[in-house]
Amino acid sequence: MLKIVFICIAVIVGITIIAISIYAYTNMNYDKKPLQKTYKAGFEEKQIKLDDGTVLNYTEGPDNGPPLFLIHGQSMKWEDYARVLSDLAKYYHVYAIDCHGHGKSSHDSTKYTGVAMGKDFIWFIENVIGEAVVISGHSSGGILGAWVAANAPELVLGLVLEDPPFFSVEPEEMQNTFVWYENMEVAHGFLNQSEVNDFVVYYLENSYMWGLFGDLRILLANSARKYREKNPGEPLKLWYVPYKWIHGTLYLDEFDLEFTETFYTGEWFEGLDQEETLSKIDVPTIYIKAETMYGKDGVLYAANSDEDAERVRNLIKGSKMITIKSGHDIHFEKPKKFVQIMVDFLNEVIEK
């Protein structure tokens, strides 16, 4: 009987060790396999320089259909789409770009406005892609995609807006939102201090979200500091923390915080009127919205409210809205669902 007990304990311990090992390996390597799959599917990273010296970094997939232009959200880069690129490439000729101030594109603060970026993206479509495109933009990338569709409709076959924060992203609109407390105020605070020189560590020390967990924020920040000191230049990965919880820090070392500062001050919207932009869009449009949530303190946790989402839908002629139970980064959290939406949308565009 004692022998059986020991065997059972040994089996349980072994299974536990294996489970923890798999969990740790996943958290430390979650971004590698999707990128390997992306390159295996035929994607190549490239750069193009505009006449004014601006460099736009992007990846291009094989030519398997109409061109699809992907514009990521703030603090991300094209690699954030890695979970969907190989599948999208079966139906589209995919181009995914690094926005200004992100990744390997130029970090030039004079270009950190929606209008300046939108004009460069129009140039990119005309001079690199060379034909009309389907645009899918996530978050602030959705605002950029909307601006391009509104101002160069001849270059846009269709538009997919992935949880863009319309009507809750200018300074006066953001005051009681998650993004204001979690991103805008933290980035602004970092830029106006000199005690901490690692934004990833500073972010975790001052995070609104992690602050909801009390002392856990301190433990996480201390762990992050030790990891970054031992692994300089490496993105933060902690084997015991679910990767989805800290995915937002993955590309911060290649992100210019002055970009966020232009949202904090409102400069990013110079010359860009949200309502006018949306009302000018006259191409097939799908609006994907993550389910609206509020914190116990009344803070809006979603990109925008249901009321503002309905306002977006009504302003865009003939648009369709799809609500998904997901966090903000839908293509990352729900890749299969996102790909299916894009495939179904392509059929609508072709039929039109």
Coordinates of C-alpha atoms in Angstrom, one line a residue:
M1 CA 0.0 0.0 0.0
L2 CA 2.8 2.4 0.9
K3 CA 4.5 1.7 -2.4
I4 CA 1.3 2.5 -4.3
V5 CA 1.0 5.8 -2.4
F6 CA 4.6 6.7 -3.3
I7 CA 4.0 5.9 -6.9
C8 CA 0.9 8.0 -6.9
I9 CA 2.7 10.9 -5.4
A10 CA 5.6 10.5 -7.9
V11 CA 3.1 10.6 -10.8
I12 CA 1.4 13.7 -9.5
V13 CA 4.7 15.5 -8.9
G14 CA 5.8 14.4 -12.4
I15 CA 2.6 15.7 -14.1
T16 CA 2.9 18.9 -12.1
I17 CA 6.5 19.5 -13.2
I18 CA 5.5 18.8 -16.8
A19 CA 2.5 21.1 -16.6
I20 CA 4.6 23.9 -15.1
S21 CA 7.3 23.4 -17.7
I22 CA 4.9 23.7 -20.6
Y23 CA 3.3 26.7 -19.0
A24 CA 6.7 28.4 -18.5
Y25 CA 7.8 27.6 -22.0
T26 CA 4.6 29.0 -23.5
N27 CA 5.0 32.3 -21.6
M28 CA 8.6 32.7 -22.6
N29 CA 8.2 31.7 -26.3
Y30 CA 4.6 32.6 -27.3
D31 CA 5.6 35.1 -29.9
K32 CA 8.2 32.9 -31.7
K33 CA 6.1 30.2 -33.4
P34 CA 3.6 32.7 -35.1
L35 CA 6.6 34.6 -36.5
Q36 CA 8.2 31.5 -37.8
K37 CA 4.9 30.5 -39.4
T38 CA 4.7 34.0 -41.0
Y39 CA 8.1 33.8 -42.6
K40 CA 7.5 30.2 -43.7
A41 CA 4.3 31.5 -45.5
G42 CA 6.5 33.7 -47.7
F43 CA 6.5 37.1 -45.9
E44 CA 9.4 39.4 -46.3
E45 CA 10.3 42.4 -44.2
K46 CA 11.1 45.5 -46.3
Q47 CA 11.7 49.3 -46.1
I48 CA 10.8 52.2 -48.3
K49 CA 12.1 55.8 -48.0
L50 CA 9.8 58.7 -48.9
D51 CA 11.2 61.9 -50.6
D52 CA 11.3 63.7 -47.2
G53 CA 13.5 60.9 -45.8
T54 CA 10.8 59.2 -43.8
V55 CA 11.4 55.4 -43.6
L56 CA 8.4 53.1 -43.5
N57 CA 9.1 49.5 -42.4
Y58 CA 6.7 46.8 -43.5
T59 CA 6.2 43.1 -44.2
E60 CA 4.8 41.8 -47.5
G61 CA 3.2 38.4 -48.1
P62 CA 2.7 36.4 -51.2
D63 CA 0.3 37.6 -53.9
N64 CA -2.7 35.4 -53.3
G65 CA -5.5 37.9 -53.8
P66 CA -6.5 41.6 -53.5
P67 CA -4.1 43.7 -51.4
L68 CA -4.8 44.0 -47.7
F69 CA -3.1 46.9 -45.8
L70 CA -2.8 46.3 -42.1
I71 CA -2.3 49.2 -39.7
H72 CA -1.5 48.2 -36.1
G73 CA -2.4 50.1 -32.9
Q74 CA -0.4 52.3 -30.6
S75 CA 2.8 50.9 -29.1
M76 CA 2.6 47.8 -31.3
K77 CA 4.3 47.0 -34.6
W78 CA 3.6 44.8 -37.6
E79 CA 4.6 41.6 -35.8
D80 CA 1.6 42.0 -33.5
Y81 CA -0.4 40.5 -36.5
A82 CA 1.8 37.4 -36.6
R83 CA -1.0 35.1 -35.4
V84 CA -3.2 35.9 -38.4
L85 CA -0.7 36.7 -41.2
S86 CA -0.2 33.3 -42.6
D87 CA -3.9 32.5 -42.8
L88 CA -4.8 36.0 -44.2
A89 CA -2.1 35.4 -46.9
K90 CA -4.2 32.5 -48.3
Y91 CA -6.8 35.0 -49.5
Y92 CA -5.0 38.4 -49.7
H93 CA -1.7 40.0 -50.8
V94 CA -0.9 41.3 -47.3
Y95 CA 1.1 44.4 -46.4
A96 CA 1.5 45.1 -42.7
I97 CA 3.3 48.3 -41.7
D98 CA 5.1 49.8 -38.8
C99 CA 3.5 53.1 -38.0
H100 CA 5.7 56.2 -37.6
G101 CA 7.4 56.1 -34.2
H102 CA 7.0 52.3 -34.0
G103 CA 9.3 49.4 -34.8
K104 CA 11.8 50.1 -37.6
S105 CA 9.9 53.0 -39.2
S106 CA 11.2 56.5 -38.6
H107 CA 10.9 58.0 -35.1
D108 CA 10.3 61.6 -36.2
S109 CA 7.9 63.4 -33.9
T110 CA 7.0 65.9 -36.7
K111 CA 5.1 63.1 -38.3
Y112 CA 3.1 62.2 -35.2
T113 CA -0.3 63.4 -36.4
G114 CA -3.1 61.5 -37.9
V115 CA -3.1 63.7 -41.0
A116 CA 0.7 63.4 -41.6
M117 CA 0.7 59.7 -41.2
G118 CA -2.5 59.3 -43.3
K119 CA -0.8 61.2 -46.2
D120 CA 2.2 58.9 -46.0
F121 CA 0.0 55.9 -46.0
I122 CA -1.8 57.2 -49.1
W123 CA 1.7 57.6 -50.7
F124 CA 2.5 54.0 -49.7
I125 CA -0.6 52.6 -51.3
E126 CA 0.0 54.5 -54.5
N127 CA 3.8 53.9 -54.8
V128 CA 4.4 50.6 -53.1
I129 CA 1.2 48.6 -53.4
G130 CA 0.1 50.2 -56.6
E131 CA -3.6 49.5 -56.6
A132 CA -6.7 49.9 -54.4
V133 CA -6.6 48.0 -51.1
V134 CA -8.7 46.6 -48.3
I135 CA -7.6 48.4 -45.1
S136 CA -7.8 46.9 -41.7
G137 CA -6.7 49.1 -38.8
H138 CA -6.6 48.3 -35.1
S139 CA -7.2 50.9 -32.4
S140 CA -5.5 54.2 -33.5
G141 CA -4.6 52.3 -36.7
G142 CA -8.4 52.2 -37.3
I143 CA -8.6 56.0 -37.1
L144 CA -5.8 56.2 -39.6
G145 CA -7.5 53.7 -41.9
A146 CA -10.7 55.7 -41.6
W147 CA -8.9 58.9 -42.6
V148 CA -7.4 57.3 -45.6
A149 CA -10.8 55.9 -46.7
A150 CA -12.4 59.3 -46.2
N151 CA -9.7 61.2 -48.1
A152 CA -8.6 58.8 -50.8
P153 CA -11.7 56.6 -51.5
E154 CA -10.4 55.6 -54.9
L155 CA -7.6 53.7 -53.2
V156 CA -9.8 51.8 -50.8
L157 CA -11.9 48.7 -51.7
G158 CA -13.2 48.2 -48.2
L159 CA -12.5 49.1 -44.6
V160 CA -12.3 47.1 -41.4
L161 CA -12.2 49.0 -38.2
E162 CA -10.9 46.8 -35.4
D163 CA -12.0 48.4 -32.1
P164 CA -11.0 52.0 -32.9
P165 CA -11.5 54.4 -29.9
F166 CA -13.6 57.0 -31.8
F167 CA -15.0 59.7 -29.5
S168 CA -13.0 58.5 -26.5
V169 CA -9.5 59.3 -27.5
E170 CA -9.0 63.0 -27.6
P171 CA -7.8 64.5 -24.2
E172 CA -11.2 65.9 -23.1
E173 CA -12.9 62.6 -24.1
M174 CA -10.4 60.3 -22.3
Q175 CA -10.6 61.6 -18.8
N176 CA -12.4 58.6 -17.3
T177 CA -11.1 55.8 -19.5
F178 CA -8.8 52.9 -18.9
V179 CA -6.4 54.1 -21.7
W180 CA -6.0 57.5 -20.0
Y181 CA -5.0 56.0 -16.6
E182 CA -3.1 53.0 -17.9
N183 CA -1.3 54.6 -20.9
M184 CA -1.5 58.3 -21.4
E185 CA -0.9 59.4 -17.8
V186 CA 1.9 56.8 -17.3
A187 CA 3.8 57.7 -20.5
H188 CA 3.4 61.5 -19.7
G189 CA 4.7 60.9 -16.2
F190 CA 7.7 58.9 -17.4
L191 CA 8.7 61.7 -19.9
N192 CA 8.6 64.2 -17.1
Q193 CA 10.8 62.4 -14.6
S194 CA 14.4 61.3 -14.5
E195 CA 14.6 58.8 -11.6
V196 CA 13.7 55.7 -13.7
N197 CA 15.2 55.2 -17.2
D198 CA 13.4 52.0 -18.2
F199 CA 9.8 52.6 -19.2
V200 CA 8.8 49.0 -18.9
V201 CA 9.7 49.0 -15.2
Y202 CA 8.2 52.5 -14.7
Y203 CA 5.0 51.4 -16.4
L204 CA 4.6 48.4 -14.1
E205 CA 5.4 50.5 -11.0
N206 CA 2.7 53.0 -12.0
S207 CA 0.1 50.8 -13.9
Y208 CA -3.5 51.5 -13.1
M209 CA -4.4 48.0 -14.0
W210 CA -1.8 46.3 -11.8
G211 CA -2.6 48.8 -9.1
L212 CA -5.9 47.1 -8.7
F213 CA -4.0 44.1 -7.4
G214 CA -2.3 46.0 -4.5
D215 CA 1.1 44.6 -3.5
L216 CA 1.2 42.4 -6.6
R217 CA 2.1 45.4 -8.7
I218 CA 5.2 45.9 -6.5
L219 CA 6.2 42.3 -6.8
L220 CA 5.7 42.4 -10.6
A221 CA 7.7 45.6 -11.0
N222 CA 10.6 44.2 -8.9
S223 CA 10.6 41.0 -11.0
A224 CA 10.6 43.1 -14.2
R225 CA 13.5 45.2 -13.0
K226 CA 15.6 42.2 -12.2
Y227 CA 14.7 40.5 -15.5
R228 CA 15.6 43.7 -17.5
E229 CA 18.9 44.1 -15.7
K230 CA 19.8 40.5 -16.5
N231 CA 18.5 40.7 -20.1
P232 CA 19.3 44.1 -21.4
G233 CA 17.5 44.9 -24.7
E234 CA 15.2 41.9 -24.4
P235 CA 11.4 42.3 -24.1
L236 CA 9.9 41.5 -20.8
K237 CA 8.9 37.9 -20.3
L238 CA 8.2 36.3 -16.9
W239 CA 7.7 32.5 -17.0
Y240 CA 5.1 32.6 -14.2
V241 CA 3.0 35.5 -15.6
P242 CA 0.5 34.7 -18.3
Y243 CA 1.9 36.2 -21.5
K244 CA -1.5 37.9 -22.4
W245 CA -1.2 40.0 -19.2
I246 CA 2.1 41.6 -20.3
H247 CA 1.8 41.4 -24.1
G248 CA 1.3 45.1 -24.2
T249 CA 5.0 45.6 -23.1
L250 CA 6.5 43.4 -25.9
Y251 CA 7.4 46.1 -28.3
L252 CA 7.9 49.1 -26.0
D253 CA 11.7 49.2 -26.6
E254 CA 11.0 50.1 -30.2
F255 CA 8.2 52.6 -29.5
D256 CA 8.7 56.4 -29.2
L257 CA 6.7 57.6 -26.2
E258 CA 6.5 61.1 -27.8
F259 CA 3.9 59.4 -30.0
T260 CA 1.7 58.8 -26.9
E261 CA 2.4 62.4 -25.8
T262 CA 0.7 63.7 -28.9
F263 CA -2.5 61.9 -27.8
Y264 CA -2.1 63.3 -24.2
T265 CA -1.9 66.8 -25.6
G266 CA -4.3 66.3 -28.5
E267 CA -1.8 67.3 -31.1
W268 CA -2.2 64.0 -32.9
F269 CA -5.7 65.1 -34.0
E270 CA -4.6 68.4 -35.5
G271 CA -6.6 68.8 -38.7
L272 CA -8.5 65.5 -38.1
D273 CA -12.2 65.8 -37.2
Q274 CA -13.5 62.5 -36.1
E275 CA -17.2 63.0 -37.1
E276 CA -16.3 64.6 -40.4
T277 CA -13.9 61.7 -41.2
L278 CA -16.5 59.0 -40.5
S279 CA -19.2 60.8 -42.4
K280 CA -17.1 61.0 -45.5
I281 CA -16.4 57.2 -45.7
D282 CA -18.3 55.7 -48.6
V283 CA -16.8 52.2 -49.0
P284 CA -17.9 48.8 -47.6
T285 CA -17.1 49.0 -43.9
I286 CA -17.1 46.5 -41.0
Y287 CA -16.7 47.8 -37.5
I288 CA -15.5 45.2 -35.0
K289 CA -16.0 46.2 -31.4
A290 CA -14.8 44.5 -28.3
E291 CA -17.5 44.1 -25.7
T292 CA -17.9 47.2 -23.6
M293 CA -16.9 46.9 -19.9
Y294 CA -16.7 49.3 -17.0
G295 CA -14.7 48.9 -13.8
K296 CA -16.2 49.1 -10.3
D297 CA -14.9 52.7 -10.2
G298 CA -16.9 53.6 -13.3
V299 CA -13.9 53.7 -15.5
L300 CA -14.5 52.7 -19.2
Y301 CA -12.4 49.7 -19.9
A302 CA -13.3 49.5 -23.6
A303 CA -12.1 51.5 -26.5
N304 CA -15.3 53.4 -26.5
S305 CA -18.9 53.2 -25.1
D306 CA -21.8 51.5 -26.7
E307 CA -23.3 54.9 -27.4
D308 CA -20.2 56.1 -29.2
A309 CA -19.9 52.9 -31.1
E310 CA -23.5 53.3 -32.3
R311 CA -22.5 56.9 -33.3
V312 CA -19.6 55.5 -35.4
R313 CA -21.9 53.0 -37.1
N314 CA -24.5 55.6 -37.9
L315 CA -22.0 58.0 -39.3
I316 CA -20.5 55.5 -41.8
K317 CA -23.0 54.8 -44.6
G318 CA -24.1 51.2 -44.8
S319 CA -21.5 50.0 -42.2
K320 CA -22.0 46.8 -40.2
M321 CA -21.0 46.3 -36.6
I322 CA -19.8 43.1 -35.1
T323 CA -19.4 42.9 -31.3
I324 CA -17.0 40.3 -29.9
K325 CA -16.3 39.2 -26.3
S326 CA -12.6 39.9 -26.3
G327 CA -10.0 42.3 -25.1
H328 CA -8.9 45.3 -27.2
D329 CA -6.3 43.4 -29.3
I330 CA -8.9 41.3 -31.1
H331 CA -6.7 39.9 -33.9
F332 CA -4.2 38.7 -31.2
E333 CA -6.7 37.3 -28.7
K334 CA -9.2 35.9 -31.2
P335 CA -7.2 35.2 -34.4
K336 CA -9.5 32.6 -35.9
K337 CA -12.5 34.8 -35.5
F338 CA -10.6 37.8 -36.9
V339 CA -9.5 35.8 -40.0
Q340 CA -13.0 34.6 -40.6
I341 CA -14.3 38.1 -40.5
M342 CA -11.7 39.2 -43.0
V343 CA -12.4 36.3 -45.4
D344 CA -16.2 36.9 -45.2
F345 CA -15.6 40.6 -45.8
L346 CA -13.5 39.9 -48.9
N347 CA -16.4 38.1 -50.4
E348 CA -18.6 41.1 -49.8
V349 CA -16.1 43.4 -51.5
I350 CA -15.7 41.1 -54.5
E351 CA -19.5 40.9 -54.9
K352 CA -19.8 44.7 -54.9

